[in-house]
Amino acid sequence: PVQVTESGGDLVQAGGSLRLSCTTSTRNFKALAMGWFRRSPGKEREGVSCIGSVIKGETTYYSDSVKGRFTISRDVAENTLYLQMDSLRPEDTAMYYCAAEYWTIDCRAPDQVQYWGQGTQVTVSS
């Protein structure tokens, strides 16, 4: 199994920025497709942004709610996935989870993703 650990959540004012980080235990980082999901109280888990594996081509996906504000990226040398979040809004408040799957990942089907982190809380105040 792949261990996934995310960090970087914090309390921030609306309009501010945060960068989330996610590290994994695998030695085969290039084979992982990875993504960021979030869940806020009373809402279903939402796929925020995903990126394909390096080997299969790093196709990116963004949900409509974050497109143009969030950027997903990967540092292969550091085995780390990032989510740069700019122009944050109160509705971005949620627990953010990093997730991984070998080769490909479907941001719209979180139930099909195998490996999950414990989550990091992002709170955006108005």
PDB file of C-alpha atoms in Angstrom:
ATOM      1  CA  PRO A   1       0.000   0.000   0.000  1.00  0.00           C
ATOM      2  CA  VAL A   2       0.970   3.612  -0.554  1.00  0.00           C
ATOM      3  CA  GLN A   3       1.027   5.896   2.449  1.00  0.00           C
ATOM      4  CA  VAL A   4      -0.118   9.424   1.732  1.00  0.00           C
ATOM      5  CA  THR A   5       0.476  12.382   4.031  1.00  0.00           C
ATOM      6  CA  GLU A   6      -0.811  15.878   3.427  1.00  0.00           C
ATOM      7  CA  SER A   7      -0.017  19.136   5.192  1.00  0.00           C
ATOM      8  CA  GLY A   8      -0.376  22.875   4.850  1.00  0.00           C
ATOM      9  CA  GLY A   9      -3.940  23.505   5.944  1.00  0.00           C
ATOM     10  CA  ASP A  10      -4.532  26.647   7.946  1.00  0.00           C
ATOM     11  CA  LEU A  11      -6.889  29.492   8.758  1.00  0.00           C
ATOM     12  CA  VAL A  12      -6.708  32.248   6.146  1.00  0.00           C
ATOM     13  CA  GLN A  13      -8.718  35.304   5.236  1.00  0.00           C
ATOM     14  CA  ALA A  14     -10.799  35.454   2.085  1.00  0.00           C
ATOM     15  CA  GLY A  15      -8.642  36.468  -0.856  1.00  0.00           C
ATOM     16  CA  GLY A  16      -5.577  34.881   0.650  1.00  0.00           C
ATOM     17  CA  SER A  17      -3.464  31.946  -0.480  1.00  0.00           C
ATOM     18  CA  LEU A  18      -2.319  28.591   0.842  1.00  0.00           C
ATOM     19  CA  ARG A  19      -0.201  25.805  -0.519  1.00  0.00           C
ATOM     20  CA  LEU A  20      -0.972  22.239   0.415  1.00  0.00           C
ATOM     21  CA  SER A  21       1.673  19.534   0.187  1.00  0.00           C
ATOM     22  CA  CYS A  22       1.367  15.782  -0.091  1.00  0.00           C
ATOM     23  CA  THR A  23       4.128  13.215   0.212  1.00  0.00           C
ATOM     24  CA  THR A  24       3.957   9.495  -0.469  1.00  0.00           C
ATOM     25  CA  SER A  25       5.851   6.423   0.643  1.00  0.00           C
ATOM     26  CA  THR A  26       6.227   4.850  -2.768  1.00  0.00           C
ATOM     27  CA  ARG A  27       9.522   4.628  -4.625  1.00  0.00           C
ATOM     28  CA  ASN A  28       7.598   4.646  -7.880  1.00  0.00           C
ATOM     29  CA  PHE A  29       6.242   8.176  -7.645  1.00  0.00           C
ATOM     30  CA  LYS A  30       6.174   8.558 -11.421  1.00  0.00           C
ATOM     31  CA  ALA A  31       3.579   5.775 -11.631  1.00  0.00           C
ATOM     32  CA  LEU A  32       1.143   7.552  -9.316  1.00  0.00           C
ATOM     33  CA  ALA A  33      -1.779   9.599 -10.464  1.00  0.00           C
ATOM     34  CA  MET A  34      -2.751  11.911  -7.653  1.00  0.00           C
ATOM     35  CA  GLY A  35      -5.393  14.334  -6.635  1.00  0.00           C
ATOM     36  CA  TRP A  36      -6.895  16.630  -4.076  1.00  0.00           C
ATOM     37  CA  PHE A  37     -10.376  16.121  -2.740  1.00  0.00           C
ATOM     38  CA  ARG A  38     -12.322  18.027  -0.152  1.00  0.00           C
ATOM     39  CA  ARG A  39     -15.296  17.552   2.108  1.00  0.00           C
ATOM     40  CA  SER A  40     -17.154  20.193   4.036  1.00  0.00           C
ATOM     41  CA  PRO A  41     -19.997  19.604   6.521  1.00  0.00           C
ATOM     42  CA  GLY A  42     -23.230  18.676   4.820  1.00  0.00           C
ATOM     43  CA  LYS A  43     -21.624  18.208   1.428  1.00  0.00           C
ATOM     44  CA  GLU A  44     -20.381  15.249  -0.516  1.00  0.00           C
ATOM     45  CA  ARG A  45     -16.703  14.672  -1.115  1.00  0.00           C
ATOM     46  CA  GLU A  46     -15.609  16.707  -4.111  1.00  0.00           C
ATOM     47  CA  GLY A  47     -12.721  16.144  -6.473  1.00  0.00           C
ATOM     48  CA  VAL A  48     -10.912  19.482  -6.556  1.00  0.00           C
ATOM     49  CA  SER A  49      -7.954  18.779  -8.810  1.00  0.00           C
ATOM     50  CA  CYS A  50      -6.166  15.729 -10.151  1.00  0.00           C
ATOM     51  CA  ILE A  51      -3.060  15.013 -12.173  1.00  0.00           C
ATOM     52  CA  GLY A  52      -2.188  11.915 -14.138  1.00  0.00           C
ATOM     53  CA  SER A  53       0.948   9.881 -13.591  1.00  0.00           C
ATOM     54  CA  VAL A  54       4.202  11.067 -15.133  1.00  0.00           C
ATOM     55  CA  ILE A  55       4.414   7.832 -17.116  1.00  0.00           C
ATOM     56  CA  LYS A  56       0.886   8.073 -18.548  1.00  0.00           C
ATOM     57  CA  GLY A  57       1.027  11.824 -19.154  1.00  0.00           C
ATOM     58  CA  GLU A  58       0.252  14.438 -16.551  1.00  0.00           C
ATOM     59  CA  THR A  59      -3.213  15.437 -17.630  1.00  0.00           C
ATOM     60  CA  THR A  60      -4.734  17.821 -15.132  1.00  0.00           C
ATOM     61  CA  TYR A  61      -8.314  18.263 -14.033  1.00  0.00           C
ATOM     62  CA  TYR A  62      -9.897  21.081 -12.053  1.00  0.00           C
ATOM     63  CA  SER A  63     -13.426  21.314 -10.782  1.00  0.00           C
ATOM     64  CA  ASP A  64     -15.355  24.309 -12.041  1.00  0.00           C
ATOM     65  CA  SER A  65     -15.435  25.755  -8.544  1.00  0.00           C
ATOM     66  CA  VAL A  66     -11.636  26.143  -8.390  1.00  0.00           C
ATOM     67  CA  LYS A  67     -10.634  26.543 -12.013  1.00  0.00           C
ATOM     68  CA  GLY A  68      -8.439  29.608 -12.451  1.00  0.00           C
ATOM     69  CA  ARG A  69      -7.719  29.869  -8.724  1.00  0.00           C
ATOM     70  CA  PHE A  70      -6.024  26.577  -7.800  1.00  0.00           C
ATOM     71  CA  THR A  71      -2.970  24.980  -9.405  1.00  0.00           C
ATOM     72  CA  ILE A  72      -1.858  21.387  -8.997  1.00  0.00           C
ATOM     73  CA  SER A  73       1.797  20.490  -9.492  1.00  0.00           C
ATOM     74  CA  ARG A  74       4.290  17.795  -8.703  1.00  0.00           C
ATOM     75  CA  ASP A  75       7.971  17.693  -7.713  1.00  0.00           C
ATOM     76  CA  VAL A  76       9.226  14.262  -8.745  1.00  0.00           C
ATOM     77  CA  ALA A  77      12.604  14.707  -7.058  1.00  0.00           C
ATOM     78  CA  GLU A  78      10.857  15.393  -3.759  1.00  0.00           C
ATOM     79  CA  ASN A  79       8.039  12.836  -4.208  1.00  0.00           C
ATOM     80  CA  THR A  80       5.653  15.650  -3.416  1.00  0.00           C
ATOM     81  CA  LEU A  81       2.360  16.855  -4.812  1.00  0.00           C
ATOM     82  CA  TYR A  82       1.231  20.443  -4.300  1.00  0.00           C
ATOM     83  CA  LEU A  83      -1.980  22.383  -4.491  1.00  0.00           C
ATOM     84  CA  GLN A  84      -1.509  26.135  -4.745  1.00  0.00           C
ATOM     85  CA  MET A  85      -4.731  27.816  -3.698  1.00  0.00           C
ATOM     86  CA  ASP A  86      -5.171  31.495  -4.508  1.00  0.00           C
ATOM     87  CA  SER A  87      -8.095  33.893  -4.160  1.00  0.00           C
ATOM     88  CA  LEU A  88      -9.552  31.711  -1.457  1.00  0.00           C
ATOM     89  CA  ARG A  89     -13.223  32.031  -0.624  1.00  0.00           C
ATOM     90  CA  PRO A  90     -15.203  31.056   2.479  1.00  0.00           C
ATOM     91  CA  GLU A  91     -16.840  28.287   0.436  1.00  0.00           C
ATOM     92  CA  ASP A  92     -13.398  26.687   0.018  1.00  0.00           C
ATOM     93  CA  THR A  93     -13.483  25.852   3.717  1.00  0.00           C
ATOM     94  CA  ALA A  94     -13.203  22.073   4.028  1.00  0.00           C
ATOM     95  CA  MET A  95     -11.050  19.166   5.005  1.00  0.00           C
ATOM     96  CA  TYR A  96      -8.695  18.591   2.100  1.00  0.00           C
ATOM     97  CA  TYR A  97      -7.477  15.102   1.305  1.00  0.00           C
ATOM     98  CA  CYS A  98      -4.639  13.976  -0.887  1.00  0.00           C
ATOM     99  CA  ALA A  99      -5.236  10.721  -2.725  1.00  0.00           C
ATOM    100  CA  ALA A 100      -3.283   8.485  -5.043  1.00  0.00           C
ATOM    101  CA  GLU A 101      -3.862   5.698  -7.479  1.00  0.00           C
ATOM    102  CA  TYR A 102      -1.527   3.901  -9.824  1.00  0.00           C
ATOM    103  CA  TRP A 103      -1.441   5.157 -13.426  1.00  0.00           C
ATOM    104  CA  THR A 104      -4.731   7.080 -13.715  1.00  0.00           C
ATOM    105  CA  ILE A 105      -7.196   8.789 -11.431  1.00  0.00           C
ATOM    106  CA  ASP A 106     -10.732  10.023 -11.926  1.00  0.00           C
ATOM    107  CA  CYS A 107     -11.391  13.137  -9.891  1.00  0.00           C
ATOM    108  CA  ARG A 108     -15.112  12.604 -10.382  1.00  0.00           C
ATOM    109  CA  ALA A 109     -15.037   9.091  -8.897  1.00  0.00           C
ATOM    110  CA  PRO A 110     -13.349   9.265  -5.475  1.00  0.00           C
ATOM    111  CA  ASP A 111     -14.795   5.879  -4.483  1.00  0.00           C
ATOM    112  CA  GLN A 112     -12.455   4.306  -7.016  1.00  0.00           C
ATOM    113  CA  VAL A 113      -9.315   5.802  -5.479  1.00  0.00           C
ATOM    114  CA  GLN A 114      -7.317   3.467  -3.243  1.00  0.00           C
ATOM    115  CA  TYR A 115      -4.876   5.515  -1.213  1.00  0.00           C
ATOM    116  CA  TRP A 116      -5.856   8.410   1.005  1.00  0.00           C
ATOM    117  CA  GLY A 117      -4.272  10.717   3.493  1.00  0.00           C
ATOM    118  CA  GLN A 118      -5.784  11.753   6.805  1.00  0.00           C
ATOM    119  CA  GLY A 119      -6.714  15.233   5.638  1.00  0.00           C
ATOM    120  CA  THR A 120      -5.673  18.776   6.414  1.00  0.00           C
ATOM    121  CA  GLN A 121      -8.160  21.469   7.415  1.00  0.00           C
ATOM    122  CA  VAL A 122      -8.487  24.639   5.381  1.00  0.00           C
ATOM    123  CA  THR A 123     -10.626  27.391   6.864  1.00  0.00           C
ATOM    124  CA  VAL A 124     -11.287  30.625   4.998  1.00  0.00           C
ATOM    125  CA  SER A 125     -12.759  33.473   7.011  1.00  0.00           C
ATOM    126  CA  SER A 126     -14.869  36.181   5.431  1.00  0.00           C
TER     127      SER A 126
END
